[in-house]
Short mmCIF file of C-alpha atoms and ligand atoms in Angstrom, two decimals:
data_model
loop_
_atom_site.label_atom_id
_atom_site.label_comp_id
_atom_site.label_asym_id
_atom_site.label_seq_id
_atom_site.Cartn_x
_atom_site.Cartn_y
_atom_site.Cartn_z
CA MET A 52 -85.63 40.54 36.44
CA THR A 53 -82.92 40.55 33.75
CA GLU A 54 -79.57 38.90 34.53
CA PRO A 55 -76.71 41.38 35.08
CA ARG A 56 -74.28 41.57 32.17
CA LYS A 57 -70.93 39.86 32.75
CA ALA A 58 -67.48 41.29 32.12
CA ILE A 59 -64.05 39.71 32.41
CA VAL A 60 -61.12 42.04 32.95
CA ALA A 61 -57.64 40.76 32.03
CA GLY A 62 -55.13 42.58 34.25
CA ALA A 63 -55.47 44.12 37.72
CA GLY A 64 -53.43 47.24 37.04
CA ILE A 65 -54.70 50.78 37.41
CA GLY A 66 -56.95 50.64 34.33
CA GLY A 67 -58.36 47.15 34.97
CA LEU A 68 -59.24 47.85 38.60
CA THR A 69 -60.88 51.18 37.71
CA ALA A 70 -62.93 49.53 34.95
CA ALA A 71 -64.07 46.84 37.38
CA ILE A 72 -65.18 49.42 39.97
CA ALA A 73 -67.01 51.50 37.35
CA LEU A 74 -68.84 48.52 35.86
CA GLN A 75 -69.78 47.04 39.24
CA ARG A 76 -71.25 50.40 40.21
CA ALA A 77 -73.26 50.31 36.98
CA GLY A 78 -74.71 46.88 37.89
CA TRP A 79 -72.38 44.55 35.95
CA GLN A 80 -71.05 41.25 37.28
CA VAL A 81 -67.27 41.56 36.97
CA LYS A 82 -64.35 39.17 37.37
CA VAL A 83 -60.77 40.42 37.22
CA PHE A 84 -57.92 38.01 36.40
CA GLU A 85 -54.36 39.02 37.19
CA ALA A 86 -51.36 37.04 35.92
CA ALA A 87 -49.07 37.97 38.84
CA PRO A 88 -49.47 36.10 42.14
CA THR A 89 -50.51 39.31 43.95
CA LEU A 90 -51.35 42.89 43.14
CA ARG A 91 -48.08 44.70 42.52
CA THR A 92 -46.64 45.32 45.99
CA SER A 93 -43.32 46.74 44.89
CA GLY A 94 -42.68 49.62 42.57
CA SER A 95 -42.16 53.26 42.90
CA GLY A 96 -44.55 56.14 42.76
CA LEU A 97 -46.49 57.99 40.14
CA SER A 98 -48.60 61.06 39.68
CA VAL A 99 -52.37 60.80 39.42
CA MET A 100 -53.23 64.07 37.77
CA ALA A 101 -56.40 66.18 38.12
CA ASN A 102 -58.08 64.64 35.06
CA ALA A 103 -57.71 61.16 36.56
CA MET A 104 -58.99 62.39 39.93
CA ALA A 105 -62.00 63.94 38.17
CA ALA A 106 -62.70 60.65 36.38
CA LEU A 107 -62.43 58.74 39.68
CA HIS A 108 -64.72 61.34 41.28
CA SER A 109 -67.36 60.72 38.60
CA ILE A 110 -67.65 57.08 39.78
CA ASP A 111 -67.24 58.05 43.44
CA ALA A 112 -63.91 56.21 43.71
CA HIS A 113 -61.64 59.19 44.44
CA VAL A 114 -61.62 59.43 48.25
CA PRO A 115 -59.44 56.38 49.09
CA VAL A 116 -56.97 57.43 46.38
CA GLU A 117 -56.79 61.00 47.62
CA GLN A 118 -56.28 59.77 51.19
CA ALA A 119 -53.39 57.51 50.16
CA GLY A 120 -51.62 60.19 48.13
CA GLN A 121 -49.94 63.56 48.56
CA VAL A 122 -51.33 66.65 46.84
CA ILE A 123 -48.69 68.31 44.63
CA GLN A 124 -48.08 71.79 46.07
CA GLN A 125 -45.08 73.02 44.06
CA PHE A 126 -43.71 71.88 40.72
CA PHE A 127 -40.27 73.18 39.73
CA PHE A 128 -38.00 72.83 36.73
CA LYS A 129 -34.36 73.15 37.80
CA LYS A 130 -30.92 72.95 36.29
CA HIS A 131 -28.96 69.81 37.05
CA ASN A 132 -27.22 71.57 39.95
CA GLY A 133 -30.50 72.72 41.52
CA ASP A 134 -30.53 76.30 40.20
CA PRO A 135 -34.12 77.30 39.36
CA ILE A 136 -35.37 77.49 35.76
CA THR A 137 -39.10 78.00 36.30
CA SER A 138 -42.13 76.56 38.04
CA MET A 139 -45.40 75.11 36.73
CA PRO A 140 -48.72 76.31 38.27
CA ILE A 141 -49.94 72.72 38.75
CA HIS A 142 -51.48 73.35 42.17
CA ALA A 143 -53.38 76.42 40.94
CA ILE A 144 -54.64 74.47 37.91
CA GLY A 145 -55.90 71.73 40.23
CA GLU A 146 -57.78 74.35 42.26
CA GLN A 147 -59.21 75.89 39.10
CA LEU A 148 -60.42 72.47 37.90
CA GLY A 149 -61.71 71.42 41.32
CA HIS A 150 -59.56 68.28 41.55
CA PRO A 151 -56.07 67.86 43.03
CA ASN A 152 -52.99 66.50 41.29
CA ILE A 153 -51.46 63.90 43.56
CA ASN A 154 -48.33 61.80 43.93
CA ILE A 155 -48.83 58.33 45.30
CA GLN A 156 -46.96 55.10 45.94
CA ARG A 157 -48.06 52.67 43.22
CA PRO A 158 -48.89 49.79 45.61
CA LEU A 159 -51.04 52.15 47.71
CA LEU A 160 -52.92 53.28 44.60
CA LEU A 161 -53.62 49.68 43.57
CA ARG A 162 -54.79 48.82 47.07
CA ALA A 163 -57.00 51.93 47.27
CA LEU A 164 -58.70 50.80 44.05
CA ALA A 165 -58.86 47.06 44.82
CA ARG A 166 -60.58 47.54 48.14
CA GLN A 167 -63.49 49.22 46.37
CA LEU A 168 -64.34 46.01 44.50
CA THR A 169 -67.01 43.63 45.77
CA PRO A 170 -65.54 40.55 47.51
CA ASP A 171 -64.30 37.70 45.28
CA THR A 172 -63.93 39.90 42.19
CA LEU A 173 -60.19 39.36 41.86
CA THR A 174 -58.35 36.13 40.95
CA THR A 175 -54.56 36.42 41.02
CA GLY A 176 -51.94 34.09 39.56
CA LEU A 177 -54.04 33.29 36.48
CA ARG A 178 -52.83 34.53 33.10
CA CYS A 179 -55.28 35.15 30.30
CA VAL A 180 -53.95 33.63 27.04
CA GLY A 181 -56.59 34.49 24.44
CA TYR A 182 -60.22 34.69 23.47
CA ALA A 183 -62.74 33.32 20.97
CA HIS A 184 -65.73 35.26 19.67
CA ARG A 185 -69.18 33.78 20.32
CA PRO A 186 -72.39 34.96 18.67
CA ASP A 187 -73.51 36.82 21.79
CA GLY A 188 -70.29 37.28 23.73
CA VAL A 189 -66.76 36.02 24.19
CA GLU A 190 -64.99 32.98 25.61
CA VAL A 191 -61.76 33.77 27.44
CA SER A 192 -58.96 31.19 27.86
CA PHE A 193 -56.46 30.98 30.70
CA GLU A 194 -53.07 29.37 31.00
CA ASP A 195 -54.35 26.59 33.31
CA GLY A 196 -56.62 25.41 30.45
CA SER A 197 -59.81 26.85 31.94
CA THR A 198 -62.24 29.02 29.98
CA HIS A 199 -64.82 31.60 31.10
CA GLN A 200 -67.66 33.13 29.12
CA ALA A 201 -68.82 36.72 29.36
CA ASP A 202 -70.65 39.46 27.51
CA LEU A 203 -67.48 41.55 27.45
CA LEU A 204 -63.70 41.04 27.71
CA ILE A 205 -61.64 44.07 28.73
CA GLY A 206 -57.97 43.80 27.78
CA ALA A 207 -56.28 45.82 30.54
CA ASP A 208 -53.14 43.71 30.43
CA GLY A 209 -50.61 46.47 29.93
CA LEU A 210 -47.73 47.14 27.53
CA ASN A 211 -47.27 43.51 26.45
CA SER A 212 -50.99 42.78 26.16
CA VAL A 213 -51.93 39.37 24.75
CA ILE A 214 -55.45 40.66 24.05
CA ARG A 215 -54.01 43.45 21.90
CA GLN A 216 -51.71 40.98 20.15
CA GLN A 217 -54.68 38.79 19.20
CA MET A 218 -56.84 41.76 18.15
CA LEU A 219 -54.28 43.81 16.21
CA GLY A 220 -51.44 41.37 15.43
CA GLU A 221 -47.80 42.52 15.69
CA THR A 222 -47.55 46.21 16.61
CA PRO A 223 -43.92 46.61 17.68
CA THR A 224 -42.90 48.81 20.59
CA ARG A 225 -40.90 51.95 19.78
CA PRO A 226 -37.73 52.53 21.78
CA SER A 227 -37.34 55.80 23.68
CA GLY A 228 -33.54 55.76 23.49
CA TYR A 229 -33.16 56.12 27.24
CA ILE A 230 -33.17 54.01 30.35
CA ALA A 231 -35.13 54.99 33.44
CA TRP A 232 -34.32 54.25 37.07
CA LEU A 233 -37.22 54.43 39.53
CA ALA A 234 -37.31 54.16 43.31
CA LEU A 235 -39.15 54.94 46.48
CA THR A 236 -37.18 55.81 49.61
CA PRO A 237 -37.57 57.47 52.99
CA LEU A 238 -36.04 60.94 52.58
CA SER A 239 -35.75 63.98 54.77
CA HIS A 240 -34.10 66.96 53.08
CA PRO A 241 -34.62 70.73 53.53
CA VAL A 242 -35.76 71.22 49.90
CA MET A 243 -38.36 68.45 50.20
CA THR A 244 -41.25 70.50 51.51
CA GLU A 245 -44.76 69.05 51.61
CA GLY A 246 -46.01 68.24 48.09
CA TYR A 247 -42.63 69.04 46.46
CA VAL A 248 -41.99 68.01 42.85
CA ALA A 249 -38.92 69.01 40.86
CA HIS A 250 -37.55 67.95 37.51
CA TYR A 251 -33.79 68.52 37.17
CA TRP A 252 -32.51 68.85 33.62
CA GLY A 253 -29.08 67.85 32.34
CA ARG A 254 -27.77 66.94 28.89
CA GLY A 255 -29.40 63.66 27.83
CA LYS A 256 -30.30 63.06 31.48
CA ARG A 257 -33.07 64.08 33.84
CA PHE A 258 -33.97 63.45 37.44
CA GLY A 259 -37.38 63.75 39.13
CA LEU A 260 -37.89 64.08 42.86
CA CYS A 261 -41.40 63.93 44.34
CA ASP A 262 -42.84 63.93 47.85
CA VAL A 263 -45.37 61.08 48.10
CA GLY A 264 -46.21 61.74 51.77
CA ASP A 265 -45.34 59.85 54.97
CA GLY A 266 -41.69 60.93 54.70
CA GLN A 267 -41.26 58.99 51.45
CA ALA A 268 -39.81 60.30 48.21
CA TYR A 269 -40.40 58.89 44.76
CA TRP A 270 -37.50 59.56 42.39
CA TRP A 271 -36.76 58.70 38.81
CA GLY A 272 -33.76 59.29 36.60
CA THR A 273 -33.47 59.00 32.83
CA CYS A 274 -30.30 58.67 30.79
CA ASN A 275 -29.84 58.37 27.02
CA HIS A 276 -28.28 55.08 25.94
CA ASP A 277 -27.41 53.58 22.53
CA ASN A 278 -28.73 50.19 23.62
CA ALA A 279 -31.26 51.02 26.32
CA ALA A 280 -33.01 47.63 26.11
CA GLN A 281 -29.77 45.81 26.96
CA ALA A 282 -28.63 48.41 29.50
CA ALA A 283 -31.91 48.05 31.42
CA LEU A 284 -31.09 44.43 32.28
CA SER A 285 -28.61 45.16 35.09
CA ILE A 286 -29.00 47.49 38.07
CA SER A 287 -26.24 49.11 40.11
CA LYS A 288 -26.58 51.96 42.58
CA GLN A 289 -23.00 52.99 41.80
CA GLU A 290 -24.01 53.44 38.18
CA VAL A 291 -26.86 55.78 39.23
CA LEU A 292 -24.58 57.75 41.56
CA GLY A 293 -22.04 58.00 38.73
CA ALA A 294 -24.69 59.25 36.28
CA TYR A 295 -25.72 62.06 38.64
CA ALA A 296 -22.32 63.02 40.09
CA GLY A 297 -22.21 66.80 40.54
CA TRP A 298 -26.01 67.20 40.49
CA ALA A 299 -28.03 69.00 43.21
CA PRO A 300 -27.35 67.81 46.78
CA GLU A 301 -30.97 66.58 47.17
CA VAL A 302 -30.57 64.40 44.05
CA ILE A 303 -27.46 62.74 45.49
CA ALA A 304 -29.14 62.45 48.91
CA ALA A 305 -32.15 60.67 47.40
CA ILE A 306 -29.99 58.14 45.55
CA GLU A 307 -27.76 57.58 48.58
CA ALA A 308 -30.78 57.00 50.84
CA THR A 309 -32.08 54.23 48.55
CA PRO A 310 -31.06 50.60 49.02
CA GLU A 311 -29.88 49.10 45.74
CA SER A 312 -32.65 46.46 45.98
CA ALA A 313 -35.29 49.24 45.87
CA ILE A 314 -34.10 50.62 42.52
CA LEU A 315 -35.95 49.53 39.37
CA LYS A 316 -34.47 50.04 35.94
CA MET A 317 -36.34 49.94 32.67
CA HIS A 318 -36.33 50.91 29.05
CA ALA A 319 -39.30 53.22 28.43
CA ARG A 320 -41.24 52.39 25.27
CA ASP A 321 -44.46 53.31 23.50
CA ARG A 322 -46.21 52.09 20.34
CA GLU A 323 -47.32 53.81 17.15
CA PRO A 324 -50.89 55.03 17.84
CA VAL A 325 -53.75 52.96 16.38
CA GLU A 326 -57.43 53.82 15.99
CA GLN A 327 -58.82 50.38 16.77
CA PHE A 328 -59.48 49.56 20.43
CA CYS A 329 -62.30 47.02 20.02
CA GLU A 330 -63.42 43.95 18.09
CA GLY A 331 -66.72 42.12 18.67
CA HIS A 332 -67.22 41.92 22.43
CA VAL A 333 -63.57 42.64 23.27
CA VAL A 334 -62.12 46.05 24.12
CA LEU A 335 -58.69 47.43 25.07
CA LEU A 336 -57.84 50.13 27.56
CA GLY A 337 -54.80 51.75 29.19
CA ASP A 338 -51.32 50.66 28.13
CA ALA A 339 -52.80 47.71 26.20
CA ALA A 340 -54.45 50.24 23.87
CA HIS A 341 -52.02 53.17 23.84
CA PRO A 342 -48.75 52.84 25.76
CA MET A 343 -46.98 56.20 26.00
CA LEU A 344 -43.67 57.58 27.17
CA PRO A 345 -43.83 58.94 30.71
CA SER A 346 -42.98 62.58 29.87
CA LEU A 347 -46.46 63.97 30.54
CA GLY A 348 -47.22 61.74 33.56
CA GLN A 349 -50.46 60.70 31.83
CA GLY A 350 -50.25 56.91 31.29
CA ALA A 351 -52.17 55.93 34.40
CA ALA A 352 -54.46 58.94 34.09
CA GLN A 353 -55.49 57.95 30.58
CA ALA A 354 -56.06 54.33 31.69
CA ILE A 355 -58.40 55.68 34.39
CA GLU A 356 -60.19 57.97 31.90
CA ASP A 357 -60.59 55.02 29.47
CA ALA A 358 -62.14 52.85 32.18
CA VAL A 359 -64.64 55.50 33.25
CA VAL A 360 -65.62 56.51 29.71
CA LEU A 361 -66.03 52.84 28.72
CA ALA A 362 -68.41 52.24 31.65
CA GLU A 363 -70.33 55.44 30.80
CA HIS A 364 -70.90 54.30 27.22
CA LEU A 365 -71.91 50.79 28.28
CA ALA A 366 -74.43 52.26 30.73
CA ARG A 367 -75.99 54.61 28.17
CA ILE A 368 -75.98 52.54 24.99
CA PRO A 369 -77.82 49.20 25.28
CA ASP A 370 -76.20 47.61 22.20
CA LEU A 371 -72.75 46.48 23.35
CA ARG A 372 -71.00 46.71 19.97
CA SER A 373 -72.31 50.26 19.42
CA ALA A 374 -71.19 51.22 22.94
CA LEU A 375 -67.67 49.91 22.25
CA ALA A 376 -67.52 51.66 18.87
CA GLN A 377 -68.50 54.95 20.49
CA TYR A 378 -65.97 54.47 23.29
CA GLN A 379 -63.29 53.93 20.65
CA ALA A 380 -64.37 56.98 18.63
CA ARG A 381 -64.36 59.15 21.71
CA ARG A 382 -61.05 57.98 23.15
CA HIS A 383 -58.63 57.62 20.27
CA PRO A 384 -58.27 61.31 19.36
CA ARG A 385 -57.45 62.27 22.94
CA VAL A 386 -55.16 59.40 23.86
CA ASN A 387 -53.32 59.29 20.55
CA GLY A 388 -52.73 63.05 20.78
CA ILE A 389 -51.20 62.48 24.21
CA VAL A 390 -49.02 59.57 22.97
CA ASN A 391 -47.62 61.88 20.27
CA ALA A 392 -47.22 64.84 22.63
CA ALA A 393 -45.38 62.65 25.18
CA ARG A 394 -42.94 61.46 22.49
CA PHE A 395 -42.36 65.03 21.28
CA MET A 396 -41.80 66.25 24.84
CA SER A 397 -39.46 63.34 25.52
CA GLY A 398 -37.26 64.48 22.61
CA ILE A 399 -36.97 67.96 24.11
CA GLU A 400 -36.36 66.69 27.62
CA GLN A 401 -33.68 64.20 26.62
CA ALA A 402 -31.84 66.69 24.35
CA GLU A 403 -28.08 66.35 24.53
CA SER A 404 -26.66 69.16 22.43
CA ARG A 405 -25.47 72.22 24.34
CA LEU A 406 -27.41 74.55 22.03
CA LEU A 407 -30.71 72.66 22.34
CA CYS A 408 -30.36 72.49 26.12
CA TRP A 409 -29.69 76.23 26.26
CA LEU A 410 -32.70 76.99 24.02
CA ARG A 411 -34.88 74.69 26.12
CA GLU A 412 -33.87 76.43 29.30
CA TRP A 413 -34.54 79.91 27.91
CA TYR A 414 -37.83 78.90 26.34
CA PHE A 415 -39.03 77.66 29.73
CA ARG A 416 -37.60 80.69 31.57
CA LEU A 417 -39.38 83.14 29.25
CA THR A 418 -42.74 81.36 29.03
CA PRO A 419 -45.28 83.20 31.21
CA GLN A 420 -47.18 81.25 33.89
CA SER A 421 -50.45 82.06 32.06
CA SER A 422 -49.15 80.18 29.02
CA PHE A 423 -48.17 77.10 31.08
CA ARG A 424 -51.61 77.23 32.64
CA LYS A 425 -53.39 77.39 29.27
CA LYS A 426 -51.33 74.49 27.85
CA ASN A 427 -51.99 72.26 30.87
CA VAL A 428 -55.68 72.93 31.46
CA ASP A 429 -56.82 70.94 28.45
CA ILE A 430 -54.81 67.83 29.26
CA LEU A 431 -55.72 68.01 32.97
CA SER A 432 -59.47 68.35 32.32
CA PHE A 433 -61.75 65.33 32.23
CA LYS A 434 -65.13 65.82 30.63
CA PRO A 435 -67.77 63.16 31.38
CA ILE A 436 -70.33 62.58 28.58
CA ALA A 437 -72.70 65.58 28.66
C1 LIG B 767 -40.97 55.25 34.12
C2 LIG B 767 -42.46 55.40 34.13
C3 LIG B 767 -43.03 56.38 34.92
C4 LIG B 767 -44.40 56.59 34.86
N1 LIG B 767 -44.97 57.59 35.60
C5 LIG B 767 -46.28 57.85 35.47
C6 LIG B 767 -46.89 58.91 36.18
O1 LIG B 767 -46.26 59.62 36.96
N2 LIG B 767 -48.23 59.14 36.00
C7 LIG B 767 -48.98 58.37 35.16
O2 LIG B 767 -50.20 58.64 35.00
N3 LIG B 767 -48.44 57.32 34.50
C8 LIG B 767 -47.12 57.05 34.64
N4 LIG B 767 -46.57 56.00 33.97
C9 LIG B 767 -47.41 55.16 33.12
C10 LIG B 767 -48.26 54.20 33.93
O3 LIG B 767 -47.48 53.47 34.84
C11 LIG B 767 -49.00 53.25 33.00
O4 LIG B 767 -49.51 53.96 31.90
C12 LIG B 767 -50.15 52.57 33.75
O5 LIG B 767 -49.64 51.74 34.77
C13 LIG B 767 -51.02 51.78 32.79
O6 LIG B 767 -51.99 51.09 33.51
P1 LIG B 767 -52.63 49.78 32.92
O7 LIG B 767 -53.64 49.35 33.92
O8 LIG B 767 -53.06 50.00 31.52
O9 LIG B 767 -51.43 48.73 32.81
P2 LIG B 767 -50.49 48.12 33.95
O10 LIG B 767 -50.39 49.06 35.10
O11 LIG B 767 -49.26 47.70 33.26
O12 LIG B 767 -51.29 46.84 34.44
C14 LIG B 767 -51.43 45.69 33.64
C15 LIG B 767 -51.69 44.49 34.56
O13 LIG B 767 -52.02 43.37 33.76
C16 LIG B 767 -51.32 42.24 34.25
N5 LIG B 767 -51.19 41.30 33.12
C17 LIG B 767 -50.31 41.35 32.09
N6 LIG B 767 -50.57 40.37 31.21
C18 LIG B 767 -51.63 39.67 31.70
C19 LIG B 767 -52.39 38.56 31.22
N7 LIG B 767 -52.08 37.97 30.06
N8 LIG B 767 -53.44 38.09 31.97
C20 LIG B 767 -53.76 38.71 33.15
N9 LIG B 767 -53.07 39.76 33.65
C21 LIG B 767 -52.04 40.26 32.92
C22 LIG B 767 -50.00 42.80 34.76
O14 LIG B 767 -49.39 41.92 35.69
C23 LIG B 767 -50.47 44.11 35.39
O15 LIG B 767 -50.86 43.94 36.73
C24 LIG B 767 -45.21 55.76 34.03
C25 LIG B 767 -44.63 54.74 33.29
C26 LIG B 767 -43.27 54.58 33.32
C27 LIG B 767 -42.68 53.50 32.47
#
């Protein structure tokens, strides 16, 4: 009997955990190393869109995720004061594609993935610091001085990936020009019906309110800032309330219901797209490969797609380097297109000028539902290798 192939995954985020599940199900021996002392237990919510659910379905990993999340039923765009602009047929698209779009608390998503791993897969509190190529594999180094050998190293270590840094050198992050607040809070409000999502648009500011189930709401707010990196360093609930004064009552209610300690603040960033995701027996996925601005809600979804497509190629193509090259060729057109689309969309959403905001509103008001549907179907479809 041949020995199972061995993979090391750096990073137990959404992409790393999905890759580990997919490879274990394909017969690989997998170890996941996470720098943080535990899986992320704090954090807000996120959407796991139909394409990600389809990818999880293809490795039979979707049920625990679906059970921990809330299917999106309505998706509205509103003016800052709550007046309607339009709605997006997200639920109908999910039905058409056969997979739901869900909102979920991030810690619940990580747990739903982690519990599908075989016991003893995950080591926490151990940071990967680099790798060395070997003739038939890779040697991975950790901050405690230990090394591990494997056939494959997967760099799933997020936006500030050390694996990416070693593979590609300096590839600076690009500022978004806005700060983002994120939070999860219990919320009961008449507009918050089951599966509610609404994006409220102001000038240079937005607010998102999402039902994640169990009486919890996930909200985020964005606000243009000349020095967003510096501004993201301090958090104050008063500042958030000030930024959204005069907005819809449910926006104010969500902020007021949130303890200051539950509010995260960050400076959203992406990186210029690249076409290289692999080198020797080392491969990148998720934010390590292609961090994107959150405008399309696709960062986690693309990390999940990467993980599943990588495992598919490794299962079908015996030569590891060829499998990685084909993974890279297949993934970079899709993910880089989404990185660019998210940045373009972010510019429209964060518009400040009165005229641009007015044009934006009327463009969305006049766009027929069939057109929204057509534009979204491609991005929300996941196609396994035929
Ligand atoms: C404001 C905001 C809102 C978002 N909303 C959505 C959304 O609604 N839907 C969506 O699909 N996406 C969303 N995203 C994007 C999404 O969160 C990311 O794209 C996704 O988490 C990427 O997953 P990942 O596994 O690649 O990286 P991460 O989730 O960042 O995981 C990386 C892991 O690696 C660990 N790590 C780091 N360095 C090392 C190391 N050297 N050794 C070992 N471990 C290491 C980290 O601790 C972390 O656990 C949002 C992002 C932002 C900023």
